[in-house]
Amino acid sequence: FTEEQKQYYNLLTQNDSEIVDTTQDAAAESVTVQKPSISIKYVVLGAVIFAFVYAMILCLMYIFNGKLRASDELQNLYHIPQMGLIVKDSKKKLLSNQWGDNLRNHGKLKFTSAQSMELAVAAVKIAAVKNGLDHVCLMGCNLAEGADNVCESIKHALEKEQIAVTILDNVLYNAEAMEKLENEKGGVLVEKAGSTLYNEVAKEIELLTRQDIIVLGGIVVE
């Protein structure tokens, strides 16, 4: 090489080494970049906001729920005697439901499913006897949702007391069941909480009144 060629060669090799060094430095910097840390403050704030929103949703669902609740009193809502609340066996309840029952029934006597059934049967029997009836109609909406077994148990117990029982389901929507009301003198509403609508109970009472059938009372099945 001439002297000029050597200088040009040295200049080229020097630039390549600088580029390599620059690339290595940039790679090293990218490797050493720290990951952003998670702030505990924002985690706690997010949890609080989530709990608040969830509570609001539950509150709105409770307010706008149009179905009968186990805590409802038929006497206050429809001015008919409440003959009983058939509770579930405590072993079949969820833990959250048990807590709700404890809050709702604080300071009150607690009954088992069998005891609540006995009280309901006794109330129906007394009402029938006082009104001079030897035949009672048990009726409700959507009995298949869990109230049908209660009706069968009440029927079996009352028949031992020489009181005949007819069970009618969905009289508001079943023409055949509605026609059977023609021969009835007294009726008891048996409604499943969480299934029967408030307006359905009101319509059933109106139907019985229009047919001159005595509304003996109502039973709520939990």
Tab-separated table of C-alpha atoms in Angstrom:
chain	number	residue	atom	x	y	z
A	1	PHE	CA	0.000	0.000	0.000
A	2	THR	CA	0.995	3.545	-0.551
A	3	GLU	CA	0.960	5.934	2.349
A	4	GLU	CA	-2.391	7.362	1.281
A	5	GLN	CA	-3.938	3.875	0.905
A	6	LYS	CA	-2.739	2.899	4.408
A	7	GLN	CA	-4.376	5.984	5.903
A	8	TYR	CA	-7.635	5.227	4.081
A	9	TYR	CA	-7.564	1.585	5.271
A	10	ASN	CA	-6.927	2.611	8.890
A	11	LEU	CA	-9.839	5.054	8.708
A	12	LEU	CA	-12.235	2.352	7.491
A	13	THR	CA	-11.216	-0.205	10.165
A	14	GLN	CA	-11.472	2.425	12.884
A	15	ASN	CA	-15.086	3.286	11.892
A	16	ASP	CA	-16.078	-0.425	11.889
A	17	SER	CA	-14.743	-0.910	15.403
A	18	GLU	CA	-16.593	2.152	16.636
A	19	ILE	CA	-19.837	0.841	15.130
A	20	VAL	CA	-19.359	-2.536	16.820
A	21	ASP	CA	-18.617	-0.853	20.154
A	22	THR	CA	-21.676	1.360	19.806
A	23	THR	CA	-23.876	-1.646	19.006
A	24	GLN	CA	-22.557	-3.569	21.997
A	25	ASP	CA	-23.118	-0.583	24.292
A	26	ALA	CA	-26.704	-0.207	23.064
A	27	ALA	CA	-27.333	-3.938	23.607
A	28	ALA	CA	-25.904	-3.731	27.099
A	29	GLU	CA	-28.133	-0.752	27.900
A	30	SER	CA	-31.217	-2.583	26.645
A	31	VAL	CA	-30.369	-5.593	28.797
A	32	THR	CA	-29.892	-3.513	31.917
A	33	VAL	CA	-33.211	-1.628	31.536
A	34	GLN	CA	-35.264	-2.319	34.641
A	35	LYS	CA	-38.864	-3.494	34.443
A	36	PRO	CA	-41.490	-1.087	35.799
A	37	SER	CA	-42.488	-1.958	39.376
A	38	ILE	CA	-46.142	-2.566	40.435
A	39	SER	CA	-47.432	-0.007	42.889
A	40	ILE	CA	-49.224	-1.547	45.900
A	41	LYS	CA	-51.191	1.657	46.236
A	42	TYR	CA	-52.851	1.167	42.840
A	43	VAL	CA	-53.517	-2.510	43.554
A	44	VAL	CA	-55.344	-1.648	46.777
A	45	LEU	CA	-57.220	1.178	45.064
A	46	GLY	CA	-58.330	-1.172	42.287
A	47	ALA	CA	-59.551	-3.731	44.807
A	48	VAL	CA	-61.580	-1.091	46.667
A	49	ILE	CA	-63.157	0.185	43.454
A	50	PHE	CA	-64.014	-3.372	42.379
A	51	ALA	CA	-65.665	-4.115	45.752
A	52	PHE	CA	-67.671	-0.879	45.560
A	53	VAL	CA	-68.896	-1.556	42.020
A	54	TYR	CA	-69.793	-5.164	42.908
A	55	ALA	CA	-71.771	-3.990	45.958
A	56	MET	CA	-73.627	-1.450	43.826
A	57	ILE	CA	-74.539	-4.136	41.279
A	58	LEU	CA	-75.896	-6.405	44.019
A	59	CYS	CA	-77.861	-3.508	45.480
A	60	LEU	CA	-79.445	-2.660	42.130
A	61	MET	CA	-80.276	-6.320	41.488
A	62	TYR	CA	-82.011	-6.488	44.874
A	63	ILE	CA	-83.970	-3.271	44.306
A	64	PHE	CA	-85.166	-4.110	40.792
A	65	ASN	CA	-85.827	-7.801	41.505
A	66	GLY	CA	-89.497	-8.478	40.828
A	67	LYS	CA	-89.605	-11.922	42.429
A	68	LEU	CA	-90.916	-12.890	45.843
A	69	ARG	CA	-88.294	-13.123	48.575
A	70	ALA	CA	-88.210	-15.420	51.580
A	71	SER	CA	-87.960	-12.362	53.833
A	72	ASP	CA	-91.212	-10.861	52.494
A	73	GLU	CA	-94.269	-10.735	54.728
A	74	LEU	CA	-97.461	-11.534	52.824
A	75	GLN	CA	-99.502	-9.743	55.467
A	76	ASN	CA	-97.699	-6.474	54.762
A	77	LEU	CA	-97.649	-6.878	50.977
A	78	TYR	CA	-101.067	-8.345	50.215
A	79	HIS	CA	-102.999	-8.169	53.497
A	80	ILE	CA	-103.445	-11.939	53.694
A	81	PRO	CA	-102.360	-14.134	56.623
A	82	GLN	CA	-98.929	-15.682	56.236
A	83	MET	CA	-99.392	-19.263	57.324
A	84	GLY	CA	-95.755	-20.192	57.247
A	85	LEU	CA	-92.309	-20.002	55.757
A	86	ILE	CA	-91.010	-23.412	54.734
A	87	VAL	CA	-87.264	-23.161	55.255
A	88	LYS	CA	-84.584	-25.292	53.680
A	89	ASP	CA	-82.575	-27.798	55.606
A	90	SER	CA	-79.498	-25.946	56.926
A	91	LYS	CA	-77.251	-28.662	55.465
A	92	LYS	CA	-78.448	-27.772	51.959
A	93	LYS	CA	-77.803	-24.053	52.285
A	94	LEU	CA	-74.753	-22.219	51.056
A	95	LEU	CA	-72.599	-20.522	53.649
A	96	SER	CA	-73.621	-17.087	52.342
A	97	ASN	CA	-77.305	-18.013	52.698
A	98	GLN	CA	-76.748	-19.150	56.262
A	99	TRP	CA	-75.149	-15.811	57.078
A	100	GLY	CA	-78.105	-14.026	55.501
A	101	ASP	CA	-80.545	-16.080	57.559
A	102	ASN	CA	-78.657	-15.292	60.747
A	103	LEU	CA	-78.857	-11.563	60.015
A	104	ARG	CA	-82.509	-11.677	58.952
A	105	ASN	CA	-83.643	-13.839	61.868
A	106	HIS	CA	-81.473	-12.253	64.546
A	107	GLY	CA	-83.337	-12.430	67.843
A	108	LYS	CA	-85.999	-14.772	66.436
A	109	LEU	CA	-86.631	-18.446	67.001
A	110	LYS	CA	-85.141	-20.694	64.352
A	111	PHE	CA	-87.049	-23.661	62.978
A	112	THR	CA	-85.983	-26.693	61.048
A	113	SER	CA	-87.590	-27.634	57.752
A	114	ALA	CA	-89.772	-30.257	59.457
A	115	GLN	CA	-90.885	-27.838	62.172
A	116	SER	CA	-91.796	-25.116	59.689
A	117	MET	CA	-93.822	-27.660	57.728
A	118	GLU	CA	-95.732	-28.736	60.850
A	119	LEU	CA	-96.547	-25.123	61.695
A	120	ALA	CA	-97.818	-24.466	58.162
A	121	VAL	CA	-100.035	-27.567	58.226
A	122	ALA	CA	-101.467	-26.535	61.598
A	123	ALA	CA	-102.188	-23.015	60.327
A	124	VAL	CA	-104.012	-24.306	57.243
A	125	LYS	CA	-106.020	-26.762	59.348
A	126	ILE	CA	-107.083	-24.054	61.815
A	127	ALA	CA	-108.117	-21.688	59.014
A	128	ALA	CA	-110.138	-24.408	57.295
A	129	VAL	CA	-111.944	-25.397	60.479
A	130	LYS	CA	-112.752	-21.791	61.391
A	131	ASN	CA	-114.282	-21.238	57.958
A	132	GLY	CA	-116.206	-24.519	58.074
A	133	LEU	CA	-114.299	-26.038	55.160
A	134	ASP	CA	-113.567	-29.706	54.655
A	135	HIS	CA	-111.814	-29.067	51.357
A	136	VAL	CA	-108.911	-26.713	50.633
A	137	CYS	CA	-107.169	-25.739	47.409
A	138	LEU	CA	-103.403	-25.263	47.356
A	139	MET	CA	-102.403	-23.145	44.403
A	140	GLY	CA	-99.403	-21.217	43.125
A	141	CYS	CA	-97.233	-20.321	40.175
A	142	ASN	CA	-94.339	-22.517	39.095
A	143	LEU	CA	-94.858	-25.116	41.812
A	144	ALA	CA	-92.425	-27.361	39.955
A	145	GLU	CA	-89.603	-25.014	40.990
A	146	GLY	CA	-89.648	-26.546	44.462
A	147	ALA	CA	-93.063	-25.901	46.007
A	148	ASP	CA	-94.747	-29.025	44.627
A	149	ASN	CA	-93.167	-31.290	47.250
A	150	VAL	CA	-94.356	-28.934	49.982
A	151	CYS	CA	-97.903	-29.068	48.602
A	152	GLU	CA	-97.840	-32.862	48.547
A	153	SER	CA	-96.624	-32.985	52.152
A	154	ILE	CA	-99.351	-30.582	53.287
A	155	LYS	CA	-101.974	-32.552	51.372
A	156	HIS	CA	-100.873	-35.817	52.950
A	157	ALA	CA	-100.975	-34.310	56.465
A	158	LEU	CA	-104.380	-32.632	56.026
A	159	GLU	CA	-106.012	-35.720	54.570
A	160	LYS	CA	-105.212	-37.458	57.846
A	161	GLU	CA	-107.303	-34.748	59.481
A	162	GLN	CA	-110.226	-35.447	57.117
A	163	ILE	CA	-109.567	-32.340	55.054
A	164	ALA	CA	-109.434	-32.938	51.295
A	165	VAL	CA	-106.868	-31.018	49.285
A	166	THR	CA	-106.632	-30.065	45.619
A	167	ILE	CA	-103.321	-28.854	44.189
A	168	LEU	CA	-103.498	-26.464	41.237
A	169	ASP	CA	-100.405	-25.195	39.470
A	170	ASN	CA	-100.217	-22.105	37.269
A	171	VAL	CA	-103.902	-21.225	37.441
A	172	LEU	CA	-103.083	-17.895	35.805
A	173	TYR	CA	-101.718	-19.590	32.693
A	174	ASN	CA	-103.478	-22.960	32.640
A	175	ALA	CA	-107.126	-22.855	31.536
A	176	GLU	CA	-107.809	-26.389	32.799
A	177	ALA	CA	-106.500	-25.542	36.253
A	178	MET	CA	-108.497	-22.312	36.306
A	179	GLU	CA	-111.728	-24.170	35.515
A	180	LYS	CA	-111.178	-26.411	38.549
A	181	LEU	CA	-111.509	-23.371	40.804
A	182	GLU	CA	-115.243	-23.400	40.097
A	183	ASN	CA	-115.897	-25.897	42.897
A	184	GLU	CA	-113.448	-24.462	45.431
A	185	LYS	CA	-114.461	-22.551	48.535
A	186	GLY	CA	-111.132	-21.760	50.136
A	187	GLY	CA	-107.623	-21.414	48.788
A	188	VAL	CA	-104.089	-21.177	50.121
A	189	LEU	CA	-101.322	-19.640	48.042
A	190	VAL	CA	-98.082	-21.631	48.056
A	191	GLU	CA	-95.359	-19.583	46.426
A	192	LYS	CA	-91.694	-20.337	45.773
A	193	ALA	CA	-89.337	-17.539	46.781
A	194	GLY	CA	-87.090	-16.466	43.918
A	195	SER	CA	-89.495	-17.866	41.319
A	196	THR	CA	-92.956	-16.334	41.735
A	197	LEU	CA	-93.360	-12.723	40.648
A	198	TYR	CA	-95.011	-10.152	42.903
A	199	ASN	CA	-97.646	-9.330	40.298
A	200	GLU	CA	-98.481	-13.036	39.930
A	201	VAL	CA	-99.368	-13.250	43.622
A	202	ALA	CA	-101.554	-10.144	43.289
A	203	LYS	CA	-103.331	-11.615	40.250
A	204	GLU	CA	-103.953	-14.914	42.053
A	205	ILE	CA	-105.552	-13.096	44.982
A	206	GLU	CA	-107.659	-11.067	42.562
A	207	LEU	CA	-108.740	-14.256	40.788
A	208	LEU	CA	-109.802	-15.952	44.024
A	209	THR	CA	-111.689	-12.860	45.168
A	210	ARG	CA	-113.482	-12.595	41.842
A	211	GLN	CA	-114.578	-16.235	42.137
A	212	ASP	CA	-115.825	-15.682	45.722
A	213	ILE	CA	-113.175	-18.067	47.049
A	214	ILE	CA	-111.896	-17.349	50.539
A	215	VAL	CA	-108.171	-16.555	50.602
A	216	LEU	CA	-107.183	-18.422	53.733
A	217	GLY	CA	-103.588	-17.218	53.553
A	218	GLY	CA	-100.271	-17.853	51.953
A	219	ILE	CA	-97.174	-19.998	52.447
A	220	VAL	CA	-93.738	-19.012	51.195
A	221	VAL	CA	-91.305	-21.778	50.300
A	222	GLU	CA	-87.654	-20.800	50.705
